[in-house]
Amino acid sequence: MIEKQKQNPPYGGFLAVPPEEVERIFISPGPIYEPIQHSGIKWFAKSFWAAGFRKGDIAVNTFTYHLSPAGLLFHEALKDCGTTVVVTGTGNTDIQVQAMRDLKVTGFVGTPSFLMTVIKRAEEMGLVIGRDLPLRLAWFTGEMLAPSIRKTLEENYHIATAQAYAVTEPGGAIAYECREKHGMHMMDDYVVEIVDPETGRQLGPGEVGEIVVTPIHNKTWGLLRFGTGDMSSYTTEPCPCGRTASRITGIVGRSTDAVKVRGMFVVSRQAEAAVTGFDAVSRFQFVISRRENRDELAIKIELKDFSTDRKKLADELTAKFQDNCRVKPDAIEFVPSGTMTENQPKMLDTRKWD
Ligand SMILES: [Zn+2]
C-alpha cells in the first residue's frame, strides 16, 4: 500500500469517488493516506453498544485524536450510543485519573495496559475503584486482552470488559465481542474471510488462516480483499446473545509466524501457549520435517525436573497441543538438559521443497 501510494500519489489508485467527496483524511501508520466519508456510519457503535455503553454513561476516550482514525471514530460511536465522551486522548495518566474522579466517569476506552496503568496510579493516589472512580465498563482494542488482566478487571474491580478487533487500513472494526465474550462477531459492514495465506482460498469453520476483509460500508476507499496478516479461525455456531453473525475465535498470531503442517496452519504463539503451561518443561522447540511425503511435527523438550513422569507429560502435551493447534504432534522428544539455548528459534522448519 505504501509503495502504491508513492507511485501513484496520494491514494495509490484506491480512491473510488471524486476527490471533493472525501470528508476526511487519516494518516494511519505507514504512513498511508486514507480518504474516508464517515457520515452516518455506525459500525463501531455496534461494538460499544454490545459492550454496554448507554446514555447516562460518561467515558474517557484515551485513544489518539490526531493522524490515526482511532480517537475520532470511537468518539462518534460512543456519541451514537448516547454516551458522554471526555476527550482525554492518549497519555497524561494523572489528568485521566483526576477527570475520572471529578466527572464520575463510568467507562474507559483504550488499551488494557493503559487501564492497568490508570488503576495503579489511582490507587497510589489513595483512590478506591468502584467508590471514588465509579468505572463499570471498559472497551479495548489495539492490544491483546490477556485472560489474567481480564480476570483482574472483572473480578477484583468489577469492571465489565469487551474487546473489538480493528484494522486501520480497511477503515475500522472488523469484529467485536458481545456479552458472552466467546469469540468476536463479524461486522456486517465487511466481507470477512479466513483464507489460506499462501493461496488466498477460503477456509472453512475451525480452520486457522489469515483474516482478509473487504469493506462494503465505505464507498470512498476501494479496497478488495485486504490481507490483515492476522491469523484466526471462525465459528458459525449460534451465539446465546442472539446475534446471528459468525464469530472469529480470537487472533492467534501473524501469518509470518505460521507454518503449514499437513494442510493446517500452526501459529507459533498458539503452539507455544500449549507448552508453556507445563511447569516441568524448561525449554522447548517445535521441529517440522517431511518424511515420505508427509509433514511431521516433533516437540523437543528439556525438563526442569528429571523425576517427571515422561509418559504422562507426553500424553498431556500431545492432547493440549492438538486442542490448541488442531494438529497432532508425531513425537515428543525429551532431550538432555543444556541441548537447547534460549535464543534458538522456537519453530524450526527443516522441510526442503526443491
Ligand atoms: Zn454473541
CSV table of C-alpha atoms and ligand atoms in Angstrom, one decimal:
chain,number,residue,atom,x,y,z
A,1,MET,CA,0.0,0.0,0.0
A,2,ILE,CA,2.8,2.4,0.9
A,3,GLU,CA,4.6,1.6,-2.4
A,4,LYS,CA,1.4,2.1,-4.4
A,5,GLN,CA,0.8,5.5,-2.8
A,6,LYS,CA,4.4,6.6,-3.6
A,7,GLN,CA,4.0,5.5,-7.2
A,8,ASN,CA,0.6,7.0,-7.6
A,9,PRO,CA,0.1,9.7,-5.0
A,10,PRO,CA,-1.7,10.5,-2.9
A,11,TYR,CA,-4.1,7.5,-2.6
A,12,GLY,CA,-2.3,4.9,-4.8
A,13,GLY,CA,-5.3,4.5,-7.1
A,14,PHE,CA,-7.7,3.4,-4.3
A,15,LEU,CA,-9.8,6.5,-4.3
A,16,ALA,CA,-13.3,5.4,-5.5
A,17,VAL,CA,-15.0,8.8,-5.5
A,18,PRO,CA,-14.2,12.3,-6.9
A,19,PRO,CA,-11.6,13.9,-4.6
A,20,GLU,CA,-14.0,16.7,-3.4
A,21,GLU,CA,-16.3,13.9,-1.9
A,22,VAL,CA,-13.6,13.0,0.6
A,23,GLU,CA,-14.8,14.1,4.0
A,24,ARG,CA,-11.6,13.5,6.0
A,25,ILE,CA,-8.1,12.1,5.5
A,26,PHE,CA,-6.4,10.0,8.1
A,27,ILE,CA,-2.6,9.3,8.1
A,28,SER,CA,-2.6,5.9,9.6
A,29,PRO,CA,0.7,4.1,10.5
A,30,GLY,CA,2.8,3.5,7.5
A,31,PRO,CA,2.2,6.4,6.6
A,32,ILE,CA,-0.8,5.7,4.4
A,33,TYR,CA,-3.2,8.4,3.3
A,34,GLU,CA,-6.7,7.1,4.0
A,35,PRO,CA,-9.6,9.0,2.5
A,36,ILE,CA,-12.9,8.5,4.4
A,37,GLN,CA,-16.5,9.5,4.2
A,38,HIS,CA,-17.8,8.6,7.6
A,39,SER,CA,-21.1,10.4,7.9
A,40,GLY,CA,-23.9,8.1,9.0
A,41,ILE,CA,-21.7,5.0,9.5
A,42,LYS,CA,-22.5,3.3,12.7
A,43,TRP,CA,-20.3,0.2,12.7
A,44,PHE,CA,-18.1,1.0,15.8
A,45,ALA,CA,-21.3,1.9,17.7
A,46,LYS,CA,-22.4,-1.7,17.4
A,47,SER,CA,-19.4,-2.8,19.3
A,48,PHE,CA,-19.8,-0.1,22.1
A,49,TRP,CA,-23.5,-0.9,22.4
A,50,ALA,CA,-22.7,-4.7,22.8
A,51,ALA,CA,-20.2,-3.7,25.5
A,52,GLY,CA,-22.9,-1.9,27.4
A,53,PHE,CA,-22.3,1.8,26.7
A,54,ARG,CA,-25.5,3.8,27.0
A,55,LYS,CA,-27.0,7.2,27.6
A,56,GLY,CA,-26.0,8.3,31.1
A,57,ASP,CA,-22.6,6.8,30.9
A,58,ILE,CA,-19.5,9.1,30.8
A,59,ALA,CA,-16.5,7.6,29.1
A,60,VAL,CA,-12.8,8.7,28.8
A,61,ASN,CA,-11.6,8.1,25.2
A,62,THR,CA,-7.9,7.5,25.7
A,63,PHE,CA,-7.1,6.9,22.0
A,64,THR,CA,-5.3,9.5,20.0
A,65,TYR,CA,-7.4,12.1,18.2
A,66,HIS,CA,-4.8,13.1,15.5
A,67,LEU,CA,-3.5,11.4,12.4
A,68,SER,CA,-4.9,8.0,13.0
A,69,PRO,CA,-8.7,7.3,12.9
A,70,ALA,CA,-9.0,5.8,16.4
A,71,GLY,CA,-9.9,8.7,18.6
A,72,LEU,CA,-12.4,10.4,16.3
A,73,LEU,CA,-14.1,7.1,15.2
A,74,PHE,CA,-14.6,5.8,18.8
A,75,HIS,CA,-15.8,9.3,19.9
A,76,GLU,CA,-18.5,9.3,17.3
A,77,ALA,CA,-19.5,5.7,18.0
A,78,LEU,CA,-19.9,6.5,21.8
A,79,LYS,CA,-22.0,9.5,20.9
A,80,ASP,CA,-24.2,7.2,18.7
A,81,CYS,CA,-24.8,5.1,21.9
A,82,GLY,CA,-25.8,8.3,23.8
A,83,THR,CA,-22.7,8.2,26.0
A,84,THR,CA,-21.0,11.4,27.0
A,85,VAL,CA,-17.3,11.5,26.0
A,86,VAL,CA,-14.4,13.0,27.9
A,87,VAL,CA,-11.9,14.0,25.2
A,88,THR,CA,-8.8,12.9,27.0
A,89,GLY,CA,-6.7,11.3,24.2
A,90,THR,CA,-3.5,9.4,25.0
A,91,GLY,CA,-1.2,9.6,28.0
A,92,ASN,CA,-1.5,12.1,30.9
A,93,THR,CA,-2.2,9.4,33.5
A,94,ASP,CA,-2.7,11.9,36.3
A,95,ILE,CA,-5.2,14.0,34.3
A,96,GLN,CA,-7.1,10.9,33.3
A,97,VAL,CA,-7.4,9.9,36.9
A,98,GLN,CA,-8.4,13.4,38.1
A,99,ALA,CA,-11.0,13.7,35.3
A,100,MET,CA,-12.4,10.2,36.1
A,101,ARG,CA,-12.8,11.1,39.7
A,102,ASP,CA,-14.2,14.6,39.2
A,103,LEU,CA,-16.6,13.7,36.4
A,104,LYS,CA,-17.7,10.3,37.8
A,105,VAL,CA,-16.6,8.5,34.7
A,106,THR,CA,-18.2,5.1,34.2
A,107,GLY,CA,-16.5,3.9,31.0
A,108,PHE,CA,-12.9,3.5,29.8
A,109,VAL,CA,-11.9,3.3,26.1
A,110,GLY,CA,-8.3,2.4,25.4
A,111,THR,CA,-5.8,-0.4,25.7
A,112,PRO,CA,-5.8,-2.9,28.6
A,113,SER,CA,-2.3,-2.0,29.6
A,114,PHE,CA,-3.2,1.7,29.9
A,115,LEU,CA,-6.2,1.0,32.0
A,116,MET,CA,-4.0,-1.0,34.4
A,117,THR,CA,-1.6,2.0,34.5
A,118,VAL,CA,-4.5,4.3,35.3
A,119,ILE,CA,-5.8,2.0,38.0
A,120,LYS,CA,-2.4,1.7,39.6
A,121,ARG,CA,-1.9,5.5,39.6
A,122,ALA,CA,-5.4,6.0,41.1
A,123,GLU,CA,-4.6,3.5,43.9
A,124,GLU,CA,-1.3,5.3,44.6
A,125,MET,CA,-3.3,8.4,45.0
A,126,GLY,CA,-5.4,6.7,47.6
A,127,LEU,CA,-8.5,6.3,45.4
A,128,VAL,CA,-10.7,3.3,45.5
A,129,ILE,CA,-12.0,1.9,42.2
A,130,GLY,CA,-15.8,1.5,42.4
A,131,ARG,CA,-16.1,4.2,45.1
A,132,ASP,CA,-14.0,7.2,44.0
A,133,LEU,CA,-13.8,6.0,40.4
A,134,PRO,CA,-17.2,4.5,39.6
A,135,LEU,CA,-15.9,2.7,36.5
A,136,ARG,CA,-18.2,-0.1,35.3
A,137,LEU,CA,-17.2,-0.7,31.7
A,138,ALA,CA,-14.1,-0.9,29.7
A,139,TRP,CA,-13.7,-1.3,25.9
A,140,PHE,CA,-10.4,-2.3,24.4
A,141,THR,CA,-8.8,-2.6,21.0
A,142,GLY,CA,-5.3,-2.4,19.6
A,143,GLU,CA,-3.8,-4.8,22.0
A,144,MET,CA,-4.5,-8.4,23.1
A,145,LEU,CA,-6.5,-8.6,26.3
A,146,ALA,CA,-4.7,-11.1,28.4
A,147,PRO,CA,-7.0,-13.5,30.2
A,148,SER,CA,-5.3,-12.7,33.5
A,149,ILE,CA,-5.9,-8.9,33.1
A,150,ARG,CA,-9.5,-9.6,32.1
A,151,LYS,CA,-9.9,-11.6,35.3
A,152,THR,CA,-8.4,-8.9,37.5
A,153,LEU,CA,-10.5,-6.2,36.0
A,154,GLU,CA,-13.8,-8.2,36.2
A,155,GLU,CA,-13.3,-10.0,39.5
A,156,ASN,CA,-11.2,-7.6,41.6
A,157,TYR,CA,-12.5,-4.3,40.2
A,158,HIS,CA,-16.0,-5.3,38.9
A,159,ILE,CA,-15.4,-3.6,35.5
A,160,ALA,CA,-17.2,-5.4,32.6
A,161,THR,CA,-14.7,-5.7,29.7
A,162,ALA,CA,-15.2,-6.1,26.0
A,163,GLN,CA,-12.8,-6.0,23.1
A,164,ALA,CA,-13.0,-5.3,19.4
A,165,TYR,CA,-10.8,-6.4,16.5
A,166,ALA,CA,-10.0,-3.4,14.4
A,167,VAL,CA,-7.6,-2.8,11.5
A,168,THR,CA,-6.9,0.7,10.4
A,169,GLU,CA,-6.4,0.3,6.6
A,170,PRO,CA,-9.8,-1.1,5.7
A,171,GLY,CA,-11.4,1.5,8.0
A,172,GLY,CA,-12.1,0.2,11.4
A,173,ALA,CA,-13.9,-2.5,13.5
A,174,ILE,CA,-13.9,-5.9,11.8
A,175,ALA,CA,-15.4,-7.9,14.7
A,176,TYR,CA,-16.5,-7.3,18.3
A,177,GLU,CA,-17.3,-9.2,21.5
A,178,CYS,CA,-20.9,-9.4,22.8
A,179,ARG,CA,-21.6,-10.1,26.5
A,180,GLU,CA,-20.9,-13.8,26.0
A,181,LYS,CA,-17.2,-12.9,25.5
A,182,HIS,CA,-16.7,-16.1,23.5
A,183,GLY,CA,-15.3,-15.0,20.1
A,184,MET,CA,-16.0,-11.8,18.2
A,185,HIS,CA,-19.0,-11.3,15.9
A,186,MET,CA,-18.1,-10.3,12.4
A,187,MET,CA,-19.4,-6.8,11.4
A,188,ASP,CA,-21.9,-7.0,8.6
A,189,ASP,CA,-20.2,-3.9,7.1
A,190,TYR,CA,-17.4,-6.1,5.9
A,191,VAL,CA,-17.0,-9.3,4.0
A,192,VAL,CA,-14.7,-11.2,6.4
A,193,GLU,CA,-12.9,-14.3,5.1
A,194,ILE,CA,-10.5,-16.7,6.7
A,195,VAL,CA,-8.1,-17.8,3.9
A,196,ASP,CA,-5.0,-19.8,3.3
A,197,PRO,CA,-2.4,-17.0,3.2
A,198,GLU,CA,-0.4,-18.9,0.5
A,199,THR,CA,-3.2,-19.4,-2.0
A,200,GLY,CA,-5.8,-16.8,-0.9
A,201,ARG,CA,-8.5,-19.6,-0.9
A,202,GLN,CA,-11.3,-19.5,1.7
A,203,LEU,CA,-11.1,-21.9,4.6
A,204,GLY,CA,-14.0,-23.5,6.5
A,205,PRO,CA,-15.1,-23.1,10.1
A,206,GLY,CA,-12.4,-24.0,12.6
A,207,GLU,CA,-9.5,-23.9,10.2
A,208,VAL,CA,-6.8,-21.4,11.0
A,209,GLY,CA,-5.9,-18.9,8.3
A,210,GLU,CA,-5.4,-15.2,7.5
A,211,ILE,CA,-8.2,-12.7,8.1
A,212,VAL,CA,-9.0,-11.0,4.8
A,213,VAL,CA,-11.5,-8.2,4.7
A,214,THR,CA,-13.5,-6.3,2.1
A,215,PRO,CA,-15.2,-3.1,3.4
A,216,ILE,CA,-18.6,-2.6,2.0
A,217,HIS,CA,-19.7,0.3,4.1
A,218,ASN,CA,-17.0,2.6,2.7
A,219,LYS,CA,-17.6,3.8,-0.8
A,220,THR,CA,-14.6,6.2,-0.8
A,221,TRP,CA,-11.8,3.7,-0.4
A,222,GLY,CA,-11.8,0.9,-3.0
A,223,LEU,CA,-10.2,-1.9,-1.1
A,224,LEU,CA,-10.9,-5.5,-2.1
A,225,ARG,CA,-9.8,-8.5,0.0
A,226,PHE,CA,-7.3,-6.6,2.2
A,227,GLY,CA,-5.0,-9.1,3.9
A,228,THR,CA,-4.6,-8.2,7.5
A,229,GLY,CA,-1.7,-10.6,8.3
A,230,ASP,CA,-3.6,-11.7,11.4
A,231,MET,CA,-4.3,-15.4,11.8
A,232,SER,CA,-7.6,-16.6,13.2
A,233,SER,CA,-10.4,-19.1,12.6
A,234,TYR,CA,-14.2,-18.7,12.7
A,235,THR,CA,-17.3,-20.5,14.0
A,236,THR,CA,-20.8,-20.5,12.7
A,237,GLU,CA,-22.2,-22.0,16.0
A,238,PRO,CA,-25.2,-19.9,17.2
A,239,CYS,CA,-24.3,-17.4,20.0
A,240,PRO,CA,-26.5,-17.3,23.1
A,241,CYS,CA,-26.7,-13.5,22.7
A,242,GLY,CA,-28.9,-13.9,19.7
A,243,ARG,CA,-26.6,-12.2,17.2
A,244,THR,CA,-26.5,-14.3,14.0
A,245,ALA,CA,-23.2,-13.1,12.6
A,246,SER,CA,-20.4,-15.7,12.6
A,247,ARG,CA,-17.6,-15.2,15.2
A,248,ILE,CA,-13.9,-15.1,14.8
A,249,THR,CA,-12.3,-17.0,17.6
A,250,GLY,CA,-9.5,-14.6,18.6
A,251,ILE,CA,-6.3,-13.6,17.0
A,252,VAL,CA,-3.7,-16.4,17.3
A,253,GLY,CA,-0.8,-14.7,15.7
A,254,ARG,CA,0.7,-13.2,12.5
A,255,SER,CA,0.7,-15.0,9.1
A,256,THR,CA,4.5,-14.6,9.0
A,257,ASP,CA,4.7,-16.7,12.2
A,258,ALA,CA,2.7,-19.6,10.9
A,259,VAL,CA,3.8,-22.8,9.3
A,260,LYS,CA,1.6,-25.2,7.4
A,261,VAL,CA,1.7,-28.8,8.8
A,262,ARG,CA,-0.4,-31.4,6.9
A,263,GLY,CA,-2.6,-28.6,5.5
A,264,MET,CA,-3.2,-26.8,8.8
A,265,PHE,CA,-1.6,-23.6,9.9
A,266,VAL,CA,0.3,-23.8,13.1
A,267,VAL,CA,0.9,-20.3,14.6
A,268,SER,CA,4.0,-20.1,16.9
A,269,ARG,CA,2.2,-18.2,19.7
A,270,GLN,CA,-0.6,-20.8,19.8
A,271,ALA,CA,1.9,-23.6,19.7
A,272,GLU,CA,4.0,-22.0,22.5
A,273,ALA,CA,0.9,-21.5,24.6
A,274,ALA,CA,0.3,-25.2,24.5
A,275,VAL,CA,3.7,-25.9,26.1
A,276,THR,CA,4.3,-23.0,28.4
A,277,GLY,CA,1.5,-24.2,30.8
A,278,PHE,CA,3.5,-27.2,31.9
A,279,ASP,CA,5.8,-26.4,34.9
A,280,ALA,CA,8.0,-29.4,34.2
A,281,VAL,CA,9.2,-28.0,30.9
A,282,SER,CA,12.2,-25.8,30.9
A,283,ARG,CA,12.9,-25.3,27.1
A,284,PHE,CA,11.2,-26.5,24.0
A,285,GLN,CA,11.3,-26.4,20.2
A,286,PHE,CA,8.9,-27.4,17.5
A,287,VAL,CA,10.6,-29.2,14.6
A,288,ILE,CA,8.8,-29.7,11.4
A,289,SER,CA,10.2,-32.2,8.9
A,290,ARG,CA,9.0,-34.2,6.0
A,291,ARG,CA,9.2,-38.0,5.6
A,292,GLU,CA,7.7,-39.9,2.7
A,293,ASN,CA,5.6,-37.0,1.6
A,294,ARG,CA,4.1,-36.5,5.0
A,295,ASP,CA,4.7,-33.5,7.3
A,296,GLU,CA,5.9,-34.4,10.7
A,297,LEU,CA,5.9,-32.2,13.8
A,298,ALA,CA,8.0,-33.1,16.8
A,299,ILE,CA,8.2,-31.2,20.1
A,300,LYS,CA,11.6,-31.3,21.7
A,301,ILE,CA,11.5,-30.8,25.4
A,302,GLU,CA,14.1,-30.1,28.1
A,303,LEU,CA,12.9,-30.9,31.5
A,304,LYS,CA,13.4,-28.9,34.7
A,305,ASP,CA,12.9,-31.9,36.8
A,306,PHE,CA,14.2,-35.4,35.8
A,307,SER,CA,11.8,-37.2,38.1
A,308,THR,CA,8.9,-36.1,35.9
A,309,ASP,CA,6.7,-38.9,34.6
A,310,ARG,CA,7.6,-38.5,30.9
A,311,LYS,CA,4.9,-40.8,29.5
A,312,LYS,CA,2.2,-38.8,31.4
A,313,LEU,CA,3.7,-35.5,30.4
A,314,ALA,CA,3.9,-36.5,26.7
A,315,ASP,CA,0.3,-37.6,26.7
A,316,GLU,CA,-0.9,-34.4,28.3
A,317,LEU,CA,1.3,-32.3,26.0
A,318,THR,CA,0.0,-34.1,22.9
A,319,ALA,CA,-3.6,-33.6,23.9
A,320,LYS,CA,-3.1,-29.9,24.8
A,321,PHE,CA,-1.2,-29.2,21.6
A,322,GLN,CA,-3.8,-30.9,19.5
A,323,ASP,CA,-6.5,-28.9,21.3
A,324,ASN,CA,-4.7,-25.6,20.6
A,325,CYS,CA,-3.5,-26.2,17.1
A,326,ARG,CA,-5.7,-29.0,15.7
A,327,VAL,CA,-2.5,-30.8,14.6
A,328,LYS,CA,-1.4,-33.9,16.5
A,329,PRO,CA,2.4,-33.9,17.2
A,330,ASP,CA,4.1,-37.0,15.8
A,331,ALA,CA,6.6,-37.2,18.6
A,332,ILE,CA,7.5,-35.7,22.0
A,333,GLU,CA,11.3,-36.0,22.3
A,334,PHE,CA,13.0,-35.4,25.7
A,335,VAL,CA,16.5,-34.1,25.1
A,336,PRO,CA,19.3,-33.8,27.7
A,337,SER,CA,19.4,-30.6,29.7
A,338,GLY,CA,21.7,-28.0,28.0
A,339,THR,CA,20.9,-29.2,24.5
A,340,MET,CA,18.8,-26.1,23.7
A,341,THR,CA,19.6,-22.4,24.1
A,342,GLU,CA,17.3,-19.5,25.0
A,343,ASN,CA,17.8,-17.8,21.6
A,344,GLN,CA,17.2,-20.6,19.2
A,345,PRO,CA,14.1,-20.4,17.1
A,346,LYS,CA,11.0,-21.9,18.8
A,347,MET,CA,9.7,-23.1,15.5
A,348,LEU,CA,12.2,-24.9,13.2
A,349,ASP,CA,11.0,-25.8,9.7
A,350,THR,CA,13.5,-28.3,8.2
A,351,ARG,CA,11.5,-29.2,5.1
A,352,LYS,CA,13.1,-28.8,1.7
A,353,TRP,CA,10.8,-28.2,-1.2
A,354,ASP,CA,13.2,-28.1,-4.1
B,1,ZN,ZN,-22.9,-13.1,20.8
